[in-house]
Amino acid sequence: MTDPSTTPTGTGAITLGLDTFGDVTNDAEGTPLTHGQAIRRLVEEGVLADRAGVDHFGIGEHHTEAMPLSAADVVLAAIAARTERIRLNSAVTVISSDDPVRVFQRYATLDAVSGGRAEVILGRGSSTESFPLFGYDLNDYEELFEEKVALFAELLKEKPVTWSGTTRAALDGVSVYPHSETGSIPTWIGVGGSPQSVIRTAQYGFSLMLAIIGGDVARFAPFSQLFRRALAEFGHPARPIGVHAPGHVAATDEQAVEEFVPAFQELIRSVARERGFRTPTRESLMRDVGPGGALHVGSPETVARKIAATLKTLDATRFNLKYGITGMPHDTLMTNIELYGTKVAPLVREMMQD
């Protein structure tokens, strides 16, 4: 099986995925589902994505009442057991508040269960609820990420590891199991806006996932250029660049906007209250829905054109649509998945050949 995540940018096929944070959805009457119901329906969403022809399905780690996906690898394993083709990834794993050895073991196990379809996207954690939950000090935010990424890079070599640091016990020639059948698990780092993170990603020879949740997509183009220069300076071969951005697909542009924008605005409003930044207006969100903005919302044709434009602007070969918002109906998300796989993806591939 060809591994899409290791195809050098510009030399391989475009791959199109879906990411979710496992937000609790509503039933047909508007009542929020239980956590158990939401997780079971998330499995159904992953299975549908496979049947619809989506290339990747990712679940991001969160630890909140509205987003209870604290064990994404378990859900991905359930999806793996019912699918044969789709690649399965974290979106992201908060490596800073986890143990790199256990992350490696969990995703190596997922790789075995899925027949070599597992990937890992590592992140710092823009949502920081996992740090106090697992006893980590946010004052150590940078050090935790630096050390744990370094250890994970050693574990990926699947050879005896000797490592020491300040964030966990040292390892002295320790072999960590299981090994993957391909020799290494494809690994990305999610980057939200830091040049230092881009350089770090290149240093380890990982792939780059640009997480763009608002504003002008084009402002991330210098990151793509920096990543390629840094890879060359570190002596690594070309690695792919991916894009993770929010969006929603419906039959028409108007329907997609009305299903998505109010729910997204409420989500951002709640985050703004927690983190103290400015609450977006509907007008500002609609600018992001428009040309060049980060929100990929509309009919299949509209979303396909925007994804193709985003990929070309950033010289990327992978796009992951972050779908689903707390409170949206499950049936609406299933329609989004079906349209994305059967309508949007073929159109994007056609447009990227022009």
Coordinates of C-alpha atoms in Angstrom, one line a residue:
M1 CA 0.0 0.0 0.0
T2 CA 1.3 3.4 -0.9
D3 CA 1.6 5.8 2.0
P4 CA 0.1 9.1 1.0
S5 CA 1.7 10.9 3.9
T6 CA 5.2 10.2 2.7
T7 CA 4.6 11.3 -0.9
P8 CA 6.8 14.4 -1.5
T9 CA 4.9 17.5 -2.2
G10 CA 4.4 18.1 -5.9
T11 CA 5.1 14.5 -7.0
G12 CA 2.0 12.6 -5.8
A13 CA -1.7 12.6 -5.8
I14 CA -3.8 15.1 -3.8
T15 CA -5.3 13.5 -0.7
L16 CA -8.5 14.7 0.9
G17 CA -9.5 14.0 4.5
L18 CA -12.0 14.8 7.2
D19 CA -11.1 15.8 10.8
T20 CA -13.4 16.0 13.8
F21 CA -13.1 16.8 17.4
G22 CA -15.9 14.5 18.3
D23 CA -18.3 17.3 19.3
V24 CA -21.5 16.1 20.9
T25 CA -24.2 16.3 18.3
N26 CA -28.0 16.6 18.7
D27 CA -30.8 14.2 17.8
A28 CA -33.6 15.0 15.3
E29 CA -35.5 16.9 18.1
G30 CA -32.5 19.0 19.0
T31 CA -31.6 17.1 22.2
P32 CA -27.9 16.6 22.9
L33 CA -26.8 13.0 22.7
T34 CA -25.1 11.2 25.6
H35 CA -21.4 10.8 25.3
G36 CA -21.8 7.2 24.5
Q37 CA -24.3 7.9 21.7
A38 CA -22.0 10.6 20.3
I39 CA -19.0 8.3 20.3
R40 CA -20.9 5.5 18.6
R41 CA -22.2 7.9 16.0
L42 CA -18.7 9.1 15.4
V43 CA -17.7 5.5 14.5
E44 CA -20.6 5.5 12.0
E45 CA -19.2 8.8 10.5
G46 CA -15.8 7.2 10.0
V47 CA -17.3 4.2 8.3
L48 CA -19.3 6.4 6.0
A49 CA -16.2 8.4 5.2
D50 CA -14.5 5.2 4.0
R51 CA -17.5 4.2 1.9
A52 CA -17.7 7.7 0.4
G53 CA -14.1 7.6 -0.8
V54 CA -12.5 10.0 1.7
D55 CA -8.7 9.4 1.9
H56 CA -8.1 10.2 5.6
F57 CA -10.2 10.3 8.8
G58 CA -8.8 12.1 11.9
I59 CA -10.0 12.6 15.5
G60 CA -8.6 15.3 17.6
E61 CA -8.0 14.8 21.4
H62 CA -10.1 16.8 23.8
H63 CA -11.2 16.4 27.4
T64 CA -14.4 18.5 27.7
E65 CA -18.1 17.8 28.2
A66 CA -18.9 19.1 24.7
M67 CA -15.9 17.3 23.1
P68 CA -15.3 14.1 25.1
L69 CA -12.9 12.4 22.7
S70 CA -10.2 11.8 25.2
A71 CA -9.2 8.4 23.7
A72 CA -9.2 9.0 19.9
D73 CA -7.1 5.9 19.2
V74 CA -9.7 3.7 20.7
V75 CA -12.4 5.1 18.4
L76 CA -10.1 5.0 15.4
A77 CA -9.5 1.3 16.2
A78 CA -13.3 0.7 16.1
I79 CA -13.4 2.4 12.7
A80 CA -10.4 0.4 11.5
A81 CA -12.3 -2.8 12.3
R82 CA -15.1 -1.8 10.0
T83 CA -13.1 -0.3 7.1
E84 CA -10.4 -1.5 4.7
R85 CA -9.1 1.5 2.8
I86 CA -9.3 4.9 4.7
R87 CA -6.2 6.1 6.6
L88 CA -6.7 6.9 10.3
N89 CA -5.0 9.7 12.2
S90 CA -5.0 11.8 15.3
A91 CA -5.9 15.4 14.7
V92 CA -4.1 16.1 17.0
T93 CA -2.5 14.1 19.8
V94 CA -1.4 16.5 22.6
I95 CA 2.0 15.0 23.0
S96 CA 3.0 17.6 25.7
S97 CA 0.6 16.1 28.3
D98 CA 1.0 12.5 27.2
D99 CA 3.8 9.9 27.5
P100 CA 5.5 9.5 24.1
V101 CA 6.1 5.9 24.8
R102 CA 2.4 5.2 25.3
V103 CA 1.5 7.4 22.2
F104 CA 3.9 5.3 20.1
Q105 CA 2.5 2.0 21.5
R106 CA -1.1 3.0 21.0
Y107 CA -0.6 4.1 17.4
A108 CA 1.6 1.2 16.6
T109 CA -1.2 -1.0 17.8
L110 CA -3.7 0.9 15.7
D111 CA -1.4 0.5 12.8
A112 CA -1.5 -3.3 13.3
V113 CA -5.3 -3.4 13.7
S114 CA -5.8 -1.3 10.6
G115 CA -3.3 -3.1 8.4
G116 CA -0.8 -0.2 8.2
R117 CA -3.3 2.7 8.0
A118 CA -2.3 4.7 11.1
E119 CA -0.8 8.1 11.2
V120 CA 0.0 10.5 14.1
I121 CA -0.4 14.3 14.1
L122 CA 1.3 15.8 17.1
G123 CA 0.4 19.1 18.6
R124 CA 1.2 21.4 21.6
G125 CA -2.5 21.7 22.6
S126 CA -4.2 25.0 21.8
S127 CA -6.8 23.7 24.3
T128 CA -4.9 23.2 27.5
E129 CA -7.4 21.3 29.7
S130 CA -5.2 18.2 29.5
F131 CA -2.3 19.8 31.3
P132 CA -3.9 20.2 34.8
L133 CA -5.8 16.9 34.2
F134 CA -2.6 14.9 34.0
G135 CA -0.6 17.0 36.5
Y136 CA 1.5 19.1 34.1
D137 CA 2.4 22.8 34.7
L138 CA 1.6 25.2 31.9
N139 CA 4.8 27.0 32.8
D140 CA 6.6 24.0 31.3
Y141 CA 4.6 24.3 28.0
E142 CA 7.6 24.7 25.7
E143 CA 9.9 22.3 27.5
L144 CA 7.3 19.6 27.5
F145 CA 6.7 19.8 23.8
E146 CA 10.4 20.0 22.9
E147 CA 11.5 17.0 25.0
K148 CA 8.5 14.8 24.1
V149 CA 8.7 15.4 20.4
A150 CA 12.4 14.6 20.6
L151 CA 11.7 11.3 22.4
F152 CA 8.9 10.4 19.9
A153 CA 11.3 10.9 17.0
E154 CA 13.6 8.4 18.6
L155 CA 10.8 5.9 19.2
L156 CA 9.8 6.1 15.5
K157 CA 13.2 4.6 14.5
E158 CA 11.9 1.3 16.1
K159 CA 15.4 0.6 17.5
P160 CA 16.6 0.5 21.1
V161 CA 16.2 4.0 22.6
T162 CA 18.6 5.8 24.8
W163 CA 17.2 9.1 25.9
S164 CA 17.2 11.4 29.0
G165 CA 15.4 14.6 29.9
T166 CA 13.5 16.3 32.7
T167 CA 9.9 15.5 31.8
R168 CA 9.9 11.7 32.2
A169 CA 12.2 8.8 33.3
A170 CA 15.3 8.2 31.1
L171 CA 15.5 5.3 28.7
D172 CA 18.8 3.3 28.4
G173 CA 18.8 1.0 25.3
V174 CA 15.1 0.2 25.7
S175 CA 13.2 -1.5 22.9
V176 CA 9.5 -0.4 22.7
Y177 CA 6.9 -2.6 21.2
P178 CA 4.9 -3.3 19.1
H179 CA 6.8 -2.4 15.9
S180 CA 5.0 -1.3 12.9
E181 CA 5.0 -3.5 9.8
T182 CA 6.2 -0.7 7.5
G183 CA 9.1 0.3 9.8
S184 CA 7.8 3.7 10.9
I185 CA 4.4 5.4 11.6
P186 CA 3.8 8.5 9.4
T187 CA 4.1 11.5 11.6
W188 CA 3.0 15.1 11.2
I189 CA 3.2 18.2 13.4
G190 CA 0.3 20.5 13.5
V191 CA 1.4 24.1 13.3
G192 CA -0.9 27.1 14.0
G193 CA 1.3 30.1 13.4
S194 CA 4.8 29.7 14.7
P195 CA 7.9 29.8 12.4
Q196 CA 9.8 28.0 15.2
S197 CA 7.3 25.1 15.0
V198 CA 7.8 24.9 11.2
I199 CA 11.5 24.7 11.6
R200 CA 11.2 22.1 14.4
T201 CA 9.0 20.0 12.1
A202 CA 11.6 20.1 9.4
Q203 CA 14.4 19.3 11.9
Y204 CA 12.8 16.0 12.7
G205 CA 11.9 15.2 9.1
F206 CA 8.2 15.1 9.9
S207 CA 5.4 16.3 7.6
L208 CA 3.8 19.7 8.1
M209 CA 0.1 20.2 8.9
L210 CA -1.0 23.8 8.8
A211 CA -3.9 24.4 11.1
I212 CA -5.8 27.4 9.7
I213 CA -9.0 28.3 11.6
G214 CA -9.5 31.9 10.5
G215 CA -8.2 34.8 8.5
D216 CA -6.5 34.9 5.1
V217 CA -5.1 31.5 4.0
A218 CA -2.4 33.2 1.9
R219 CA -0.6 34.4 5.1
F220 CA 0.5 30.8 5.7
A221 CA 2.3 30.6 2.3
P222 CA 5.6 31.8 3.8
F223 CA 5.4 28.8 6.2
S224 CA 5.4 26.4 3.2
Q225 CA 8.4 28.1 1.8
L226 CA 10.2 28.1 5.2
F227 CA 9.5 24.4 5.6
R228 CA 11.0 23.5 2.3
R229 CA 14.1 25.5 2.9
A230 CA 14.5 24.1 6.4
L231 CA 14.1 20.5 5.2
A232 CA 16.9 21.1 2.7
E233 CA 19.2 22.7 5.3
F234 CA 18.7 19.8 7.7
G235 CA 19.4 17.3 4.9
H236 CA 16.0 15.7 4.8
P237 CA 14.1 14.8 1.6
A238 CA 10.9 16.6 0.6
R239 CA 8.0 16.0 2.9
P240 CA 4.3 16.8 2.2
I241 CA 2.4 19.8 3.5
G242 CA -1.2 19.5 4.6
V243 CA -3.9 21.9 5.5
H244 CA -6.5 21.5 8.3
A245 CA -9.3 24.0 8.1
P246 CA -13.0 24.2 9.2
G247 CA -15.8 23.9 6.8
H248 CA -19.2 22.4 5.9
V249 CA -20.8 21.1 2.8
A250 CA -24.5 21.1 2.0
A251 CA -26.6 21.1 -1.2
T252 CA -26.4 24.8 -1.7
D253 CA -24.2 27.7 -0.5
E254 CA -27.1 29.2 1.4
Q255 CA -28.0 26.0 3.2
A256 CA -24.3 25.4 4.2
V257 CA -23.9 28.9 5.6
E258 CA -27.1 28.7 7.6
E259 CA -26.2 25.3 9.0
F260 CA -22.6 26.2 9.8
V261 CA -22.1 29.9 10.6
P262 CA -24.4 30.4 13.6
A263 CA -23.1 27.2 15.2
F264 CA -19.4 28.2 14.5
Q265 CA -20.0 31.7 15.8
E266 CA -21.3 30.3 19.1
L267 CA -18.4 28.0 19.4
I268 CA -15.9 30.8 18.8
R269 CA -17.8 33.1 21.2
S270 CA -17.4 30.5 24.0
V271 CA -13.7 30.1 23.3
A272 CA -13.3 33.8 23.2
R273 CA -14.8 34.2 26.6
E274 CA -12.4 31.6 28.0
R275 CA -9.3 33.0 26.3
G276 CA -10.0 36.7 26.3
F277 CA -9.9 37.5 22.6
R278 CA -12.3 39.4 20.5
T279 CA -15.6 37.7 19.6
P280 CA -16.1 37.4 15.8
T281 CA -19.2 38.9 14.1
R282 CA -21.2 37.2 11.5
E283 CA -19.8 39.7 9.0
S284 CA -16.2 38.7 9.9
L285 CA -17.0 35.1 9.6
M286 CA -18.6 35.6 6.2
R287 CA -15.4 37.2 5.1
D288 CA -13.7 34.0 6.0
V289 CA -16.3 32.1 4.1
G290 CA -15.5 34.2 1.1
P291 CA -12.6 33.9 -1.4
G292 CA -9.3 33.5 0.3
G293 CA -10.7 33.0 3.8
A294 CA -10.1 30.0 6.1
L295 CA -13.7 28.7 6.2
H296 CA -14.5 26.2 3.4
V297 CA -18.3 26.4 3.5
G298 CA -20.8 25.9 0.6
S299 CA -22.1 23.6 -2.0
P300 CA -19.8 20.9 -3.3
E301 CA -18.7 23.0 -6.2
T302 CA -18.0 26.1 -4.0
V303 CA -16.1 24.1 -1.5
A304 CA -14.1 22.2 -4.1
R305 CA -13.0 25.4 -5.8
K306 CA -11.9 26.9 -2.5
I307 CA -10.0 23.7 -1.5
A308 CA -8.2 23.7 -4.8
A309 CA -7.3 27.4 -4.4
T310 CA -6.1 26.8 -0.9
L311 CA -3.9 23.9 -2.0
K312 CA -2.4 25.9 -4.8
T313 CA -1.8 29.0 -2.6
L314 CA 0.1 26.9 0.0
D315 CA 1.6 24.5 -2.5
A316 CA 0.1 21.6 -0.4
T317 CA -1.0 18.1 -1.4
R318 CA -3.3 17.3 1.5
F319 CA -6.5 19.0 2.8
N320 CA -8.3 17.9 5.9
L321 CA -11.8 19.5 6.3
K322 CA -12.5 19.9 10.0
Y323 CA -16.2 19.2 10.1
G324 CA -18.8 19.2 12.9
I325 CA -19.7 21.6 15.7
T326 CA -21.3 21.0 19.1
G327 CA -25.0 20.9 18.7
M328 CA -25.2 20.2 15.0
P329 CA -27.6 17.3 14.0
H330 CA -25.8 14.0 13.3
D331 CA -27.8 13.6 10.1
T332 CA -26.4 17.0 8.9
L333 CA -22.9 15.8 9.5
M334 CA -23.5 12.5 7.6
T335 CA -24.7 14.5 4.6
N336 CA -21.6 16.6 4.8
I337 CA -19.4 13.5 4.8
E338 CA -21.3 11.9 1.8
L339 CA -21.1 15.1 -0.2
Y340 CA -17.4 15.7 0.6
G341 CA -16.4 12.2 -0.4
T342 CA -18.6 11.7 -3.5
K343 CA -18.8 15.3 -4.9
V344 CA -16.1 17.5 -3.5
A345 CA -13.1 15.2 -3.6
P346 CA -13.5 14.2 -7.3
L347 CA -14.0 17.9 -8.3
V348 CA -10.8 18.9 -6.4
R349 CA -8.7 16.3 -8.0
E350 CA -10.0 17.4 -11.4
M351 CA -9.3 21.0 -10.7
M352 CA -5.8 20.3 -9.5
Q353 CA -4.9 18.7 -12.8
D354 CA -5.6 22.0 -14.6

